[in-house]
Tab-separated table of C-alpha atoms in Angstrom:
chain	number	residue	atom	x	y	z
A	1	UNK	CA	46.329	163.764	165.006
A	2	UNK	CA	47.894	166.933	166.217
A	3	UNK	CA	48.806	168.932	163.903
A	4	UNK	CA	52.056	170.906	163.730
A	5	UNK	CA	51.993	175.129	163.433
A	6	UNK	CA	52.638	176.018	159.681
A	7	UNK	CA	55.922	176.845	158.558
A	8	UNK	CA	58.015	178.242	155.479
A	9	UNK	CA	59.352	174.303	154.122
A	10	UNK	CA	62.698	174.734	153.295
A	11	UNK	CA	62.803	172.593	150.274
A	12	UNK	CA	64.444	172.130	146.924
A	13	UNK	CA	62.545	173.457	144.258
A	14	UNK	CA	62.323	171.979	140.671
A	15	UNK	CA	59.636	174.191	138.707
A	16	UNK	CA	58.309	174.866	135.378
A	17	UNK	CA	56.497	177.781	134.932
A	18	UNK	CA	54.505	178.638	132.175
A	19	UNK	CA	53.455	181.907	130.771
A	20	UNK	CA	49.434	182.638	131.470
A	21	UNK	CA	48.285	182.244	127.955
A	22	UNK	CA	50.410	179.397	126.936
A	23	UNK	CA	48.390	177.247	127.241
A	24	UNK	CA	44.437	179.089	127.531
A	25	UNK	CA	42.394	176.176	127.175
A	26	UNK	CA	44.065	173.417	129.465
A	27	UNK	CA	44.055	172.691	133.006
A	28	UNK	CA	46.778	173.309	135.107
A	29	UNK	CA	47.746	170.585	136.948
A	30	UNK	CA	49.815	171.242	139.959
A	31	UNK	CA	52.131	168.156	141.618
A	32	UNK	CA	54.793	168.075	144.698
A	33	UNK	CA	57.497	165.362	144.598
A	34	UNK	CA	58.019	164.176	148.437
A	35	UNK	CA	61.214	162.344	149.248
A	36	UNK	CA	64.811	162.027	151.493
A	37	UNK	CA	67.810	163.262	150.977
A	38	UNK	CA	70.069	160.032	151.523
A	39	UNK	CA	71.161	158.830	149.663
A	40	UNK	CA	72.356	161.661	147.576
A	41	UNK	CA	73.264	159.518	144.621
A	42	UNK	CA	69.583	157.637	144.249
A	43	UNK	CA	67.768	160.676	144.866
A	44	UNK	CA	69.659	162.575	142.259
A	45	UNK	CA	69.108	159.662	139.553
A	46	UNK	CA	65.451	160.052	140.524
A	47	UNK	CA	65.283	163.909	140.122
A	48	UNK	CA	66.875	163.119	136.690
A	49	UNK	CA	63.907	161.203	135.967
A	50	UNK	CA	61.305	163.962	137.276
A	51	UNK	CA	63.126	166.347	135.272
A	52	UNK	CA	62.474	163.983	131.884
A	53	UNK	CA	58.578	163.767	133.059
A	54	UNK	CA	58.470	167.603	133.155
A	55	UNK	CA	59.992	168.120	129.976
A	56	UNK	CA	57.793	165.449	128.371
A	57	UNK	CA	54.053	167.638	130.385
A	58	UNK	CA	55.020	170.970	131.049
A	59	UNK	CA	53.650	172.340	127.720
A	60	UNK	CA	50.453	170.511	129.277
A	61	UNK	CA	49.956	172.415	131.705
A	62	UNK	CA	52.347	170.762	134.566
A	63	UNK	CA	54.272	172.192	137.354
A	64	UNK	CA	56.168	170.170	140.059
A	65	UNK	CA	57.968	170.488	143.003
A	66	UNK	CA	60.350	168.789	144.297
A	67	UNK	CA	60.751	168.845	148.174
A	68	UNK	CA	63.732	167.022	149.896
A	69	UNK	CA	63.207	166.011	153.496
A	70	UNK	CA	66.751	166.343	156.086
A	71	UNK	CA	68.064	162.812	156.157
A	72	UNK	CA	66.003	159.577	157.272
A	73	UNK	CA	64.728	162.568	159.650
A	74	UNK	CA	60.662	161.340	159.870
A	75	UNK	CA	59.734	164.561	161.870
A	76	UNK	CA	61.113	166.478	159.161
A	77	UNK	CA	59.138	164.636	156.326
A	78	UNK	CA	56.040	164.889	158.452
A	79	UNK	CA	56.579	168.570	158.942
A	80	UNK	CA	57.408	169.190	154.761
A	81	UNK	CA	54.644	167.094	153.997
A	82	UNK	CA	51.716	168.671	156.141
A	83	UNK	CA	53.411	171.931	154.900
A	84	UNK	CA	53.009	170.714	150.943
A	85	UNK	CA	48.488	169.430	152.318
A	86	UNK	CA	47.837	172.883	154.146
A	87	UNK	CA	49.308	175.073	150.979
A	88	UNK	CA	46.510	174.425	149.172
A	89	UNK	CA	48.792	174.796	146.064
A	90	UNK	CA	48.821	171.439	144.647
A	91	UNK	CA	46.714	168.886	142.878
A	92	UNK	CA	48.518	165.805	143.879
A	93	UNK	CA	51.624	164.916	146.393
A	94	UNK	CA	53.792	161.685	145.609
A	95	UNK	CA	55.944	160.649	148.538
A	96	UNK	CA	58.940	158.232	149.345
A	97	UNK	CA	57.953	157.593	153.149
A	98	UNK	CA	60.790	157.349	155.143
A	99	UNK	CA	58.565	155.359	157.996
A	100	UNK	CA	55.483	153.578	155.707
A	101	UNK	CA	53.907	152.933	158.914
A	102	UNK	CA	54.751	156.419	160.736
A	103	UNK	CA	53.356	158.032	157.679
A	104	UNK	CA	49.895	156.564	157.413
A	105	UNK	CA	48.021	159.116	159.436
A	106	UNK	CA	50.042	162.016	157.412
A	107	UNK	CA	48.495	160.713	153.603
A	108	UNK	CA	45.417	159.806	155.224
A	109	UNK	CA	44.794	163.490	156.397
A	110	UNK	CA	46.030	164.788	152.744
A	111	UNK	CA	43.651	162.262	151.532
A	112	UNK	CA	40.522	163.770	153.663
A	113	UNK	CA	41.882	167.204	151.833
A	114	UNK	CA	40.894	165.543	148.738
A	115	UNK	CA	44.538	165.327	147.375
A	116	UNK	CA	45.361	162.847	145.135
A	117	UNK	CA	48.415	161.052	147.032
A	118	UNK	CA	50.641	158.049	145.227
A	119	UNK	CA	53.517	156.408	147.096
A	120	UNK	CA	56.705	155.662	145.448
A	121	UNK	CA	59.982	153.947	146.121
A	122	UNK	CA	58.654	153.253	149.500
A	123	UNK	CA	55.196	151.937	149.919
A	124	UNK	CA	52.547	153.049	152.392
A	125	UNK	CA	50.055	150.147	151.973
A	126	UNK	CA	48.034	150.696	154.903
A	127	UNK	CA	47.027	154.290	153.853
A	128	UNK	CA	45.175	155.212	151.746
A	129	UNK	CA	47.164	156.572	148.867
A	130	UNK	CA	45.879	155.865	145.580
A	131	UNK	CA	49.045	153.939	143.922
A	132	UNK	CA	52.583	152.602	144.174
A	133	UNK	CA	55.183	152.668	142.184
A	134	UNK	CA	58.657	151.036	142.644
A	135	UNK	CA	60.369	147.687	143.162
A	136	UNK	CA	59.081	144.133	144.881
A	137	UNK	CA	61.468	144.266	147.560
A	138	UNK	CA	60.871	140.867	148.615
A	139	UNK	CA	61.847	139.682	145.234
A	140	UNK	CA	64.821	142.091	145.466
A	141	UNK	CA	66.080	140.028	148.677
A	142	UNK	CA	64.899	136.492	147.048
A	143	UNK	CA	67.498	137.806	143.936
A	144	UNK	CA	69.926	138.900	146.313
A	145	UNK	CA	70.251	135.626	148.127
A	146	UNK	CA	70.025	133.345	144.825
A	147	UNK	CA	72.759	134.849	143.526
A	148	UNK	CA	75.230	134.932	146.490
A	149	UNK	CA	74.513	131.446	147.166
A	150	UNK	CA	75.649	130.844	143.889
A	151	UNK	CA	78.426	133.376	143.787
A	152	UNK	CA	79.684	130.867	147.109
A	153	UNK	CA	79.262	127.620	145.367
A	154	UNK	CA	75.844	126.951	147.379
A	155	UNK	CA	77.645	126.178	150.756
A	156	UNK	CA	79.347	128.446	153.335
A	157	UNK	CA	78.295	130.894	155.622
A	158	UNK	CA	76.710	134.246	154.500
A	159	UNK	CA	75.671	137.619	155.962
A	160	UNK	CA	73.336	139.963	155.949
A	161	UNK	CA	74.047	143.616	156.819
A	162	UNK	CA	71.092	145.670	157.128
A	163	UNK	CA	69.415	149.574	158.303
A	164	UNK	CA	66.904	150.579	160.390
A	165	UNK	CA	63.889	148.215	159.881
A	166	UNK	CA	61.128	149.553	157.545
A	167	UNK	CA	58.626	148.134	155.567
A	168	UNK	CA	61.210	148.389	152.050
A	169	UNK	CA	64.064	146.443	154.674
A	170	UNK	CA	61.510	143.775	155.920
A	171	UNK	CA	60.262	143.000	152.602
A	172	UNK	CA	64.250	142.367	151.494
A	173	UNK	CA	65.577	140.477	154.421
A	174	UNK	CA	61.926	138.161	154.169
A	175	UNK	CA	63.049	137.268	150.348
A	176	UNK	CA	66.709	137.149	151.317
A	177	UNK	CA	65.884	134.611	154.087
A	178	UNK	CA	63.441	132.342	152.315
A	179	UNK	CA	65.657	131.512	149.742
A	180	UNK	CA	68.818	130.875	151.700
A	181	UNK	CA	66.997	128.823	153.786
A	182	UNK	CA	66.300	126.346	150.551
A	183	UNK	CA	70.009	126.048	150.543
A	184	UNK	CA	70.790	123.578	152.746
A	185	UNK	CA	74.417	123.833	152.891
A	186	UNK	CA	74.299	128.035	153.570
A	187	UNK	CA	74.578	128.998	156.639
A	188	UNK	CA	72.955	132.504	157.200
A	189	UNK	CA	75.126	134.575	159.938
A	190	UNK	CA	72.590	136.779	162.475
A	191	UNK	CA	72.417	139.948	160.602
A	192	UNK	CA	74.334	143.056	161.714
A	193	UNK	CA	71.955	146.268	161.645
A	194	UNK	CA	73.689	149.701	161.125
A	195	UNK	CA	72.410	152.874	161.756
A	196	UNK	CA	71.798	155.815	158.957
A	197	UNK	CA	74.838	157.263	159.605
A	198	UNK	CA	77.166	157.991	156.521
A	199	UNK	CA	80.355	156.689	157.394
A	200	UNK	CA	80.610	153.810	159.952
A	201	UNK	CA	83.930	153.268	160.956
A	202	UNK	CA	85.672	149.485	160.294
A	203	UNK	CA	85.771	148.134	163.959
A	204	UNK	CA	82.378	147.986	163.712
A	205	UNK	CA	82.526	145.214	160.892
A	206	UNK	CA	85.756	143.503	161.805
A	207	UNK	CA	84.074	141.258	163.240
A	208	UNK	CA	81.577	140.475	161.736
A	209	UNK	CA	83.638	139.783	158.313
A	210	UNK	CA	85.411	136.763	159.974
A	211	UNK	CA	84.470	133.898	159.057
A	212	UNK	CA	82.244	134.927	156.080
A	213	UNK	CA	81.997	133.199	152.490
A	214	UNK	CA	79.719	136.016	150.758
A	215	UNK	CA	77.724	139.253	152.056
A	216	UNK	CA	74.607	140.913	150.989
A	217	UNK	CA	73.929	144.376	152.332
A	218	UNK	CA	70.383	145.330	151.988
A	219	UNK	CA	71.292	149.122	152.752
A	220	UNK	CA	72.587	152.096	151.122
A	221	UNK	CA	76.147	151.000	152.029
A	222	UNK	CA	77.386	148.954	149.571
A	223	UNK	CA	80.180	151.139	148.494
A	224	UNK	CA	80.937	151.452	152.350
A	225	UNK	CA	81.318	148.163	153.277
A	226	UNK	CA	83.575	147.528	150.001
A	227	UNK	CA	86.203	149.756	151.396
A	228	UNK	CA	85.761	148.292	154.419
A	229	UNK	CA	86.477	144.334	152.710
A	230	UNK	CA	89.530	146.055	150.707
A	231	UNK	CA	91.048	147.927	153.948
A	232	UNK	CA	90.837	144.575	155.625
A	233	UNK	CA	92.468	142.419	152.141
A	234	UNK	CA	89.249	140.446	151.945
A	235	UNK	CA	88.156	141.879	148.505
A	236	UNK	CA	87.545	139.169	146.027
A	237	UNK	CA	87.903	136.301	148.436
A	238	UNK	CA	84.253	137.520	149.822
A	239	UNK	CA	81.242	137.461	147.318
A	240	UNK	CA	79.545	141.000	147.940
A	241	UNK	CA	75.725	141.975	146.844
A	242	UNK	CA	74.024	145.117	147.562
A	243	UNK	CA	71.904	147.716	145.517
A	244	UNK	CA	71.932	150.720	142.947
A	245	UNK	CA	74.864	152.216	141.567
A	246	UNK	CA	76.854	155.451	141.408
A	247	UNK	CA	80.695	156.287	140.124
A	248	UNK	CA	81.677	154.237	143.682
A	249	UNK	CA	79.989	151.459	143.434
A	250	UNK	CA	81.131	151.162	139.941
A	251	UNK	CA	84.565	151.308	141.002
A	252	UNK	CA	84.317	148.387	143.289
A	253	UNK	CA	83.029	146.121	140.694
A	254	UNK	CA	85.803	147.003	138.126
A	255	UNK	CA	88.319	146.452	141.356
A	256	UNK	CA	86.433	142.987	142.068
A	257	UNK	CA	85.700	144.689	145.437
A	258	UNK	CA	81.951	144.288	144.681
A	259	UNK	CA	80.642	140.902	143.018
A	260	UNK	CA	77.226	142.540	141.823
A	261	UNK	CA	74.801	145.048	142.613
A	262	UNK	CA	70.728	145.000	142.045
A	263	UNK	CA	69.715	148.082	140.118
A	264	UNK	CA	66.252	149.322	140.851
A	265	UNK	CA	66.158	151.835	137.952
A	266	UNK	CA	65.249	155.479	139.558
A	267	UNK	CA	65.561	157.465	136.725
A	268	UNK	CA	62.192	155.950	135.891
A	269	UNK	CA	60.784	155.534	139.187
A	270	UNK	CA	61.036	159.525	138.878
A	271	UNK	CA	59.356	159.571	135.524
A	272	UNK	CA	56.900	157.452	136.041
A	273	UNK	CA	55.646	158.555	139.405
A	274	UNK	CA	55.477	161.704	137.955
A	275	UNK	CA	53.697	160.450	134.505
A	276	UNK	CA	51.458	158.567	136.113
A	277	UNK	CA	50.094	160.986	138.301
A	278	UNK	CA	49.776	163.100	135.725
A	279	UNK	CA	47.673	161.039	133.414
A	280	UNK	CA	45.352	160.344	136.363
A	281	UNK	CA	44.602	164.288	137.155
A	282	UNK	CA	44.200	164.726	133.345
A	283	UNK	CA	42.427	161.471	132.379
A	284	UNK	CA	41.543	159.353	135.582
A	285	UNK	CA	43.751	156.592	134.389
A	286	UNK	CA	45.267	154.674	136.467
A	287	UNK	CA	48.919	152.660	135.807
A	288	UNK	CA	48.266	149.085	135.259
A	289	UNK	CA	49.916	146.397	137.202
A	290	UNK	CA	53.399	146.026	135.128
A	291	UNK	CA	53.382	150.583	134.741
A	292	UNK	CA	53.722	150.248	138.385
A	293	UNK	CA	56.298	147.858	139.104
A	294	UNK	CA	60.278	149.108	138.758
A	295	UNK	CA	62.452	146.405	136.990
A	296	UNK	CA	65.514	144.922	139.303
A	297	UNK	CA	68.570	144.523	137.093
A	298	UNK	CA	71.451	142.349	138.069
A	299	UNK	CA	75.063	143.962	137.335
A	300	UNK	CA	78.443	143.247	137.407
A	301	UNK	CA	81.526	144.449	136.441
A	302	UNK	CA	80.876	143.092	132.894
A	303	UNK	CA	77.757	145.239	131.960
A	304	UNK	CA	78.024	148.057	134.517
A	305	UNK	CA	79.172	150.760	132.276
A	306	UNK	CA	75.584	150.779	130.876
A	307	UNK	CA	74.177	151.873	134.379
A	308	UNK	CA	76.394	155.036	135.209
């Protein structure tokens, strides 16, 4: 692999620093936090989450750094994260790859450094990191499609809107299509992929809304393509299922613009990636099977004010 030139990172830095005699007799224990910037309202749950986790270890001996990569930009992460192996500063790097696959070589090398490397919201299975923690997103699509097939009376036409294809957006469409295809009475539309731009304008859903009984977007543009449903009066009569939640995705379920949303709980995937890791430089334990695995949580307009 060739490796790029070393570089200043230009990151976002969450630190706790802690005098030199503090703590005399313990081992310092040194961890960078690896992930995207998009979207902003995920991300900043999550850093909520690493925040708790330092709180909880920093009289420990812990220090972490958070590191934000431009976008769904993979040279970018690539360049941060060979920045965060070649420092020589830290113990242990967890990363959100934005490209699992693109990023295999990239752990592997921090790996051969002997860093400890864990994967988190996004897997990397084919690397060699040591752990993962974060949803099944292949359940997360099987839940998705239960419940709109439900939501549309278990017949109709349904579809899918959908990102650039990683591992995370494989694993949901797979789920999402193997259970709507034990509905034999839903018809599943082709599904319309968007790119990770923002804002996409309405013409480019027009469409692709005609026609349609319910709609599950497996991207971060839930909130987006609710506007979209209202600007075009089809809020309510359409059954719409995406993921997370934020102040406006919150406002389309109280406005019936959403149906439901899947919450995959980052406030603790940022604690626990962050706790776990820790644990393991301190202790060599390891998270056990259910430590590792982020509950999905199904909300709607009734119970959302407990997830904002």
């Amino acid at each position: 692999m060739n490796l790029p030139q070393k570089k200043n990172a230009q990151s976002t830095s969450r630190e706790s620093v802690l005098p030199d005699d503090s703590i005399p007799t313990r081992r310092r224990i040194s961890l960078a936090i690896a992930f995207p910037e998009l979207p902003r309202e995920f991300w900043s749950q999550v850093e909520k989450g690493i925040d708790a986790a330092i709180l909880q270890y920093r009289d420990l001996g812990l220090t972490v750094r958070s590191v934000r990569s431009k976008d769904y930009d993979l040279t970018d992460q690539k360049q941060k994260m060979l920045e965060l192996v070649d420092s020589g500063e830290y113990d242990a790097i967890a990363i959100s790859p934005n490209d699992p696959q693109e990023m295999t070589d990239v752990i592997d090398y921090a790996v051969s450094r002997n860093l400890t490397v864990s994967t988190f919201n996004s897997d990397s299975p084919l690397s060699s990191r040591l752990f993962y923690i974060g949803c099944d997103y292949r359940v997360a699509g099987r839940l998705a499609a239960d419940t709109l097939c439900r939501f549309v009376g278990r017949k109709g036409r349904v579809g899918l809107i959908m990102s650039y294809t990683n591992l995370q957006m494989q694993q949901k469409v797979t789920g999402f299509r193997e259970v709507i295809g034990s509905y034999p009475d839903v018809e599943l539309r082709a599904p319309l992929k968007l790119g990770p731009e923002e804002d996409t304008p309405f013409e480019t859903f027009a469409e692709y809304f005609e026609g349609l009984d319910g709609l599950y977007v497996a991207s971060a543009k839930l909130h987006l393509i609710a506007s979209h449903l209202e600007a075009a009066g089809l809020a309510g009569r359409l059954a719409l299922i995406g993921h997370d939640m934020n102040e406006d995705i919150h406002e389309g379920l109280k406005r019936d613009a959403i149906t439901a949303t899947i919450c995959q709980d980052p406030f603790s995937q940022g604690y626990l990636i962050v706790k776990s890791l820790f644990e393991y430089l301190s202790s060599r334990k390891q998270p056990g099977p259910d430590e590792k695995r982020i509950k999905l949580e199904l909300v709607t307009k009734e119970n959302a004010r407990y997830y904002v």
